[in-house]
Amino acid sequence: MTIQTVNTVPFAGQRPGTSGLRKKVAEFQQPGYLENFVQAIFDTFPDIAGQTLVVGGDGRYFNREAIQTILRMAAANSVGRVLVGQGGILSTPALSCIVRKHGAFGGIVLSASHNPGGPHGDFGIKYNIGNGGPAPERITEAIFTNTEHLTAWRISDEGPVDLDRIGTSRIEGMEVAVVDAVADYAELMQQLFDFGAIRALFASGFRMCFDGMSAVSGPYARTIIEGMLGAPAGTVINGTPLEDFGGHHPDPNPFNAAELIALMDAPDAPDFGAASDGDGDRNMIVGRGVAVTPSDSLAIIAANAHVAPGYRAGIKGIARSMPTSTAADRVAQALGVPCYETPTGWKYFGNLMDAGLVTLCGEESYGTGSDHIREKDGVWAVLFWLNLIAASGKPVDTIVREHWARFGRNYYSRHDYEAVDALEADAMMVQLRAGAGSLAGTRLGSYTVDYADDFVYTDPVDQSLAQKQGIRIVMTDGSRIVLRLSGTGTEGATIRLYLERYEADPSRHGIPTQEALAELASIAGHLAGIGQRTGRDRPTVIT
């Protein structure tokens, strides 16, 4: 077989977003489009020759074809060994686990996470560094710069690898090892959680429903929850990864996981419900009649970390993305550990974890995790809640209400305006940015503004700076309005409006969330001119 050098010209717009490069499948299928970006990754690392790389994806449409291309390009760029998940499947947390366990140079994740799949859906690719986490901005910018100047890419003309058979083969001088997609990850989970206690919980008649949303976490949940923990067959629904996610929008929130929410609201509901997203790094926790917000889930896990064997010695600190509610801050204060506020994007947690500053991290977009890997981890969060329920003997709703009684309730919601005109969205942010500095002391309805700014983050480890990370309007009582543009969409722009109101009085913890936040939503809409900018009188999705 021979290595071919194919001349090319740059494609516009290959700058990675919050979690890699995400575009419509049709765009990735353009001749040379995927190849250009992959070559730009390899060109960023001149020392990759002879190294080990991990490759896998969430099984969405175009996943297998992309993996075959990446394998032949890796061989042509002198990579020494590639570990690839059986069937081309690896959840994002599992890929991080394998990179770390096997000391790999890095990994390539093929996923658009919670975005829709199928021929007319989305596809994505991102690079993870040797700690198992997403590449930091200095590396993604270097990749982008390479895409702008690329003149050729290299590829072997070797035939396809059998991705369904575990074992080894070779492309040119490179070894390809097809590995069990679940085994290493499941082994790590056994080290963190009390599987004996959880098995006893299921043996007692405890019932659960895990919605895999026809995405990548299904095989992991079946192996661990039904297989290793003894939950009855059928506990996992929608557990087979499908190229179009079975028509599901694989974003685990009450809007998209309507089947699970309806089940948990029914008179004969299981004791516990959970869901995960396209690539397995997000989670939703549901009790009978109650969906736990991601912000509350992070805070509750932090407050109860000691119940899981892997965290029995306590936690070093907590980190949360800026739009995530301040519920975790209150827990950190009670525990006497630091709480770091970062921009949105899991890559910002990596330095904090590597430096030993934090143990637990969370984002409001249904992402929770710990320093066991360097990605958020949907199945991990579900297992923690199972461990907590087993240790406490309490149902989800009781755990949540007792947490609120101790720490207060942070009413919290996100309003998404999807696929809006990008120019209007950008103009809105420019206007807000210009006016933020003059809002301090202003009376807005029944609230008074304490301060307002465009969030800037200085990494405490390497002093790197991230600017223009979202508008914060913080009231004197701790209530907050946050506005930012999403970096994960593929059409137009998505405006994300985050609303938060703190309530210490337990007698006022039962107000419907949108009712409790209605005044803040009205204030935000007026300040930002959302209706005029979008031409809409309501959000696309409320979570």
Short mmCIF file of N, CA and C in Angstrom, two decimals, residues 184-255:
data_model
loop_
_atom_site.label_atom_id
_atom_site.label_comp_id
_atom_site.label_asym_id
_atom_site.label_seq_id
_atom_site.Cartn_x
_atom_site.Cartn_y
_atom_site.Cartn_z
N ASP A 184 -13.18 -0.62 29.88
CA ASP A 184 -12.32 0.23 30.71
C ASP A 184 -13.14 1.22 31.53
N TYR A 185 -14.18 1.76 30.91
CA TYR A 185 -15.03 2.73 31.60
C TYR A 185 -15.78 2.06 32.76
N ALA A 186 -16.33 0.88 32.52
CA ALA A 186 -17.07 0.17 33.56
C ALA A 186 -16.16 -0.17 34.74
N GLU A 187 -14.93 -0.54 34.44
CA GLU A 187 -13.96 -0.84 35.50
C GLU A 187 -13.72 0.39 36.38
N LEU A 188 -13.61 1.57 35.76
CA LEU A 188 -13.39 2.80 36.51
C LEU A 188 -14.59 3.12 37.40
N MET A 189 -15.80 2.91 36.90
CA MET A 189 -16.99 3.18 37.70
C MET A 189 -17.05 2.30 38.95
N GLN A 190 -16.58 1.06 38.83
CA GLN A 190 -16.56 0.16 39.98
C GLN A 190 -15.65 0.68 41.08
N GLN A 191 -14.61 1.42 40.71
CA GLN A 191 -13.67 1.95 41.69
C GLN A 191 -14.25 3.16 42.43
N LEU A 192 -15.24 3.83 41.84
CA LEU A 192 -15.76 5.08 42.40
C LEU A 192 -17.01 4.89 43.24
N PHE A 193 -17.83 3.89 42.90
CA PHE A 193 -19.14 3.78 43.53
C PHE A 193 -19.31 2.44 44.25
N ASP A 194 -20.24 2.42 45.19
CA ASP A 194 -20.52 1.23 45.99
C ASP A 194 -21.49 0.34 45.22
N PHE A 195 -20.94 -0.48 44.33
CA PHE A 195 -21.79 -1.33 43.50
C PHE A 195 -22.58 -2.32 44.35
N GLY A 196 -22.01 -2.76 45.47
CA GLY A 196 -22.74 -3.69 46.34
C GLY A 196 -24.01 -3.07 46.89
N ALA A 197 -23.91 -1.83 47.34
CA ALA A 197 -25.09 -1.14 47.89
C ALA A 197 -26.13 -0.90 46.81
N ILE A 198 -25.68 -0.56 45.60
CA ILE A 198 -26.63 -0.31 44.51
C ILE A 198 -27.29 -1.61 44.06
N ARG A 199 -26.51 -2.71 44.03
CA ARG A 199 -27.11 -4.01 43.71
C ARG A 199 -28.19 -4.37 44.73
N ALA A 200 -27.91 -4.12 46.00
CA ALA A 200 -28.90 -4.41 47.05
C ALA A 200 -30.14 -3.54 46.88
N LEU A 201 -29.95 -2.31 46.44
CA LEU A 201 -31.09 -1.42 46.18
C LEU A 201 -32.00 -2.02 45.12
N PHE A 202 -31.42 -2.44 44.00
CA PHE A 202 -32.25 -3.05 42.94
C PHE A 202 -32.86 -4.37 43.40
N ALA A 203 -32.12 -5.15 44.18
CA ALA A 203 -32.64 -6.43 44.67
C ALA A 203 -33.83 -6.24 45.59
N SER A 204 -33.93 -5.04 46.22
CA SER A 204 -35.04 -4.77 47.13
C SER A 204 -36.34 -4.43 46.41
N GLY A 205 -36.28 -4.33 45.07
CA GLY A 205 -37.46 -3.99 44.29
C GLY A 205 -37.46 -2.58 43.75
N PHE A 206 -36.40 -1.84 43.98
CA PHE A 206 -36.26 -0.48 43.47
C PHE A 206 -36.35 -0.50 41.95
N ARG A 207 -37.15 0.42 41.40
CA ARG A 207 -37.36 0.46 39.94
C ARG A 207 -36.79 1.75 39.35
N MET A 208 -36.24 1.62 38.17
CA MET A 208 -35.60 2.74 37.50
C MET A 208 -35.89 2.68 36.02
N CYS A 209 -35.86 3.85 35.37
CA CYS A 209 -35.90 3.92 33.91
C CYS A 209 -34.76 4.81 33.44
N PHE A 210 -33.88 4.25 32.60
CA PHE A 210 -32.79 5.02 32.00
C PHE A 210 -33.10 5.15 30.52
N ASP A 211 -33.25 6.39 30.05
CA ASP A 211 -33.54 6.65 28.64
C ASP A 211 -32.23 6.96 27.92
N GLY A 212 -31.79 6.02 27.08
CA GLY A 212 -30.56 6.22 26.31
C GLY A 212 -30.76 7.10 25.09
N MET A 213 -31.99 7.49 24.80
CA MET A 213 -32.32 8.41 23.70
C MET A 213 -31.74 7.92 22.36
N SER A 214 -31.64 6.59 22.22
CA SER A 214 -31.11 5.95 21.00
C SER A 214 -29.73 6.48 20.65
N ALA A 215 -28.97 6.82 21.69
CA ALA A 215 -27.65 7.41 21.52
C ALA A 215 -26.60 6.52 22.18
N VAL A 216 -25.42 7.06 22.42
CA VAL A 216 -24.27 6.22 22.74
C VAL A 216 -24.30 5.64 24.14
N SER A 217 -24.99 6.25 25.09
CA SER A 217 -24.90 5.77 26.47
C SER A 217 -25.68 4.48 26.70
N GLY A 218 -26.55 4.09 25.77
CA GLY A 218 -27.33 2.87 25.94
C GLY A 218 -26.50 1.64 26.26
N PRO A 219 -25.46 1.33 25.48
CA PRO A 219 -24.63 0.16 25.78
C PRO A 219 -23.94 0.24 27.14
N TYR A 220 -23.55 1.44 27.54
CA TYR A 220 -22.90 1.60 28.84
C TYR A 220 -23.89 1.36 29.97
N ALA A 221 -25.11 1.90 29.83
CA ALA A 221 -26.13 1.71 30.85
C ALA A 221 -26.56 0.25 30.93
N ARG A 222 -26.70 -0.39 29.79
CA ARG A 222 -27.10 -1.81 29.81
C ARG A 222 -26.04 -2.67 30.48
N THR A 223 -24.77 -2.45 30.15
CA THR A 223 -23.70 -3.25 30.74
C THR A 223 -23.59 -3.01 32.23
N ILE A 224 -23.63 -1.74 32.64
CA ILE A 224 -23.39 -1.42 34.05
C ILE A 224 -24.66 -1.55 34.89
N ILE A 225 -25.75 -0.91 34.47
CA ILE A 225 -26.95 -0.85 35.31
C ILE A 225 -27.72 -2.17 35.27
N GLU A 226 -27.97 -2.68 34.07
CA GLU A 226 -28.69 -3.95 33.98
C GLU A 226 -27.78 -5.15 34.23
N GLY A 227 -26.55 -5.09 33.72
CA GLY A 227 -25.65 -6.23 33.84
C GLY A 227 -24.96 -6.31 35.19
N MET A 228 -24.14 -5.34 35.51
CA MET A 228 -23.31 -5.39 36.71
C MET A 228 -24.08 -5.08 37.99
N LEU A 229 -25.12 -4.24 37.90
CA LEU A 229 -25.86 -3.82 39.09
C LEU A 229 -27.17 -4.57 39.27
N GLY A 230 -27.56 -5.38 38.30
CA GLY A 230 -28.70 -6.26 38.47
C GLY A 230 -30.06 -5.65 38.30
N ALA A 231 -30.15 -4.45 37.68
CA ALA A 231 -31.47 -3.89 37.38
C ALA A 231 -32.18 -4.79 36.38
N PRO A 232 -33.49 -4.89 36.46
CA PRO A 232 -34.22 -5.79 35.54
C PRO A 232 -34.02 -5.41 34.09
N ALA A 233 -34.03 -6.40 33.22
CA ALA A 233 -34.00 -6.16 31.78
C ALA A 233 -35.15 -5.24 31.41
N GLY A 234 -34.89 -4.26 30.57
CA GLY A 234 -35.90 -3.29 30.20
C GLY A 234 -35.79 -2.00 30.99
N THR A 235 -34.92 -1.99 32.01
CA THR A 235 -34.68 -0.75 32.75
C THR A 235 -34.18 0.34 31.81
N VAL A 236 -33.32 -0.05 30.86
CA VAL A 236 -32.80 0.88 29.86
C VAL A 236 -33.72 0.88 28.65
N ILE A 237 -34.26 2.04 28.32
CA ILE A 237 -35.09 2.16 27.12
C ILE A 237 -34.32 2.97 26.07
N ASN A 238 -34.70 2.79 24.82
CA ASN A 238 -34.00 3.48 23.72
C ASN A 238 -32.49 3.30 23.86
N GLY A 239 -32.08 2.05 24.11
CA GLY A 239 -30.70 1.77 24.47
C GLY A 239 -29.77 1.40 23.34
N THR A 240 -30.27 1.34 22.11
CA THR A 240 -29.42 0.99 20.97
C THR A 240 -29.06 2.25 20.20
N PRO A 241 -27.75 2.54 20.04
CA PRO A 241 -27.36 3.73 19.27
C PRO A 241 -27.81 3.62 17.82
N LEU A 242 -28.49 4.65 17.34
CA LEU A 242 -28.96 4.69 15.96
C LEU A 242 -28.36 5.90 15.25
N GLU A 243 -28.16 5.78 13.94
CA GLU A 243 -27.50 6.85 13.20
C GLU A 243 -28.28 8.16 13.24
N ASP A 244 -29.60 8.06 13.39
CA ASP A 244 -30.42 9.29 13.48
C ASP A 244 -31.04 9.44 14.86
N PHE A 245 -30.52 8.68 15.85
CA PHE A 245 -31.05 8.69 17.22
C PHE A 245 -32.54 8.38 17.24
N GLY A 246 -32.99 7.61 16.26
CA GLY A 246 -34.39 7.21 16.22
C GLY A 246 -35.34 8.38 16.09
N GLY A 247 -34.83 9.49 15.56
CA GLY A 247 -35.65 10.70 15.45
C GLY A 247 -35.67 11.54 16.71
N HIS A 248 -35.02 11.05 17.78
CA HIS A 248 -34.95 11.83 19.01
C HIS A 248 -34.04 13.03 18.83
N HIS A 249 -34.33 14.08 19.55
CA HIS A 249 -33.36 15.16 19.73
C HIS A 249 -32.59 14.77 20.99
N PRO A 250 -31.35 14.30 20.86
CA PRO A 250 -30.68 13.62 21.99
C PRO A 250 -30.09 14.59 23.01
N ASP A 251 -30.93 15.49 23.51
CA ASP A 251 -30.53 16.45 24.53
C ASP A 251 -31.36 16.15 25.76
N PRO A 252 -30.76 15.68 26.86
CA PRO A 252 -31.55 15.19 27.99
C PRO A 252 -32.10 16.31 28.84
N ASN A 253 -33.22 16.84 28.43
CA ASN A 253 -33.94 17.82 29.24
C ASN A 253 -35.42 17.48 29.20
N PRO A 254 -36.22 18.09 30.06
CA PRO A 254 -37.64 17.71 30.12
C PRO A 254 -38.38 17.90 28.80
N PHE A 255 -37.94 18.83 27.96
CA PHE A 255 -38.60 19.07 26.69
C PHE A 255 -38.34 17.92 25.72
#
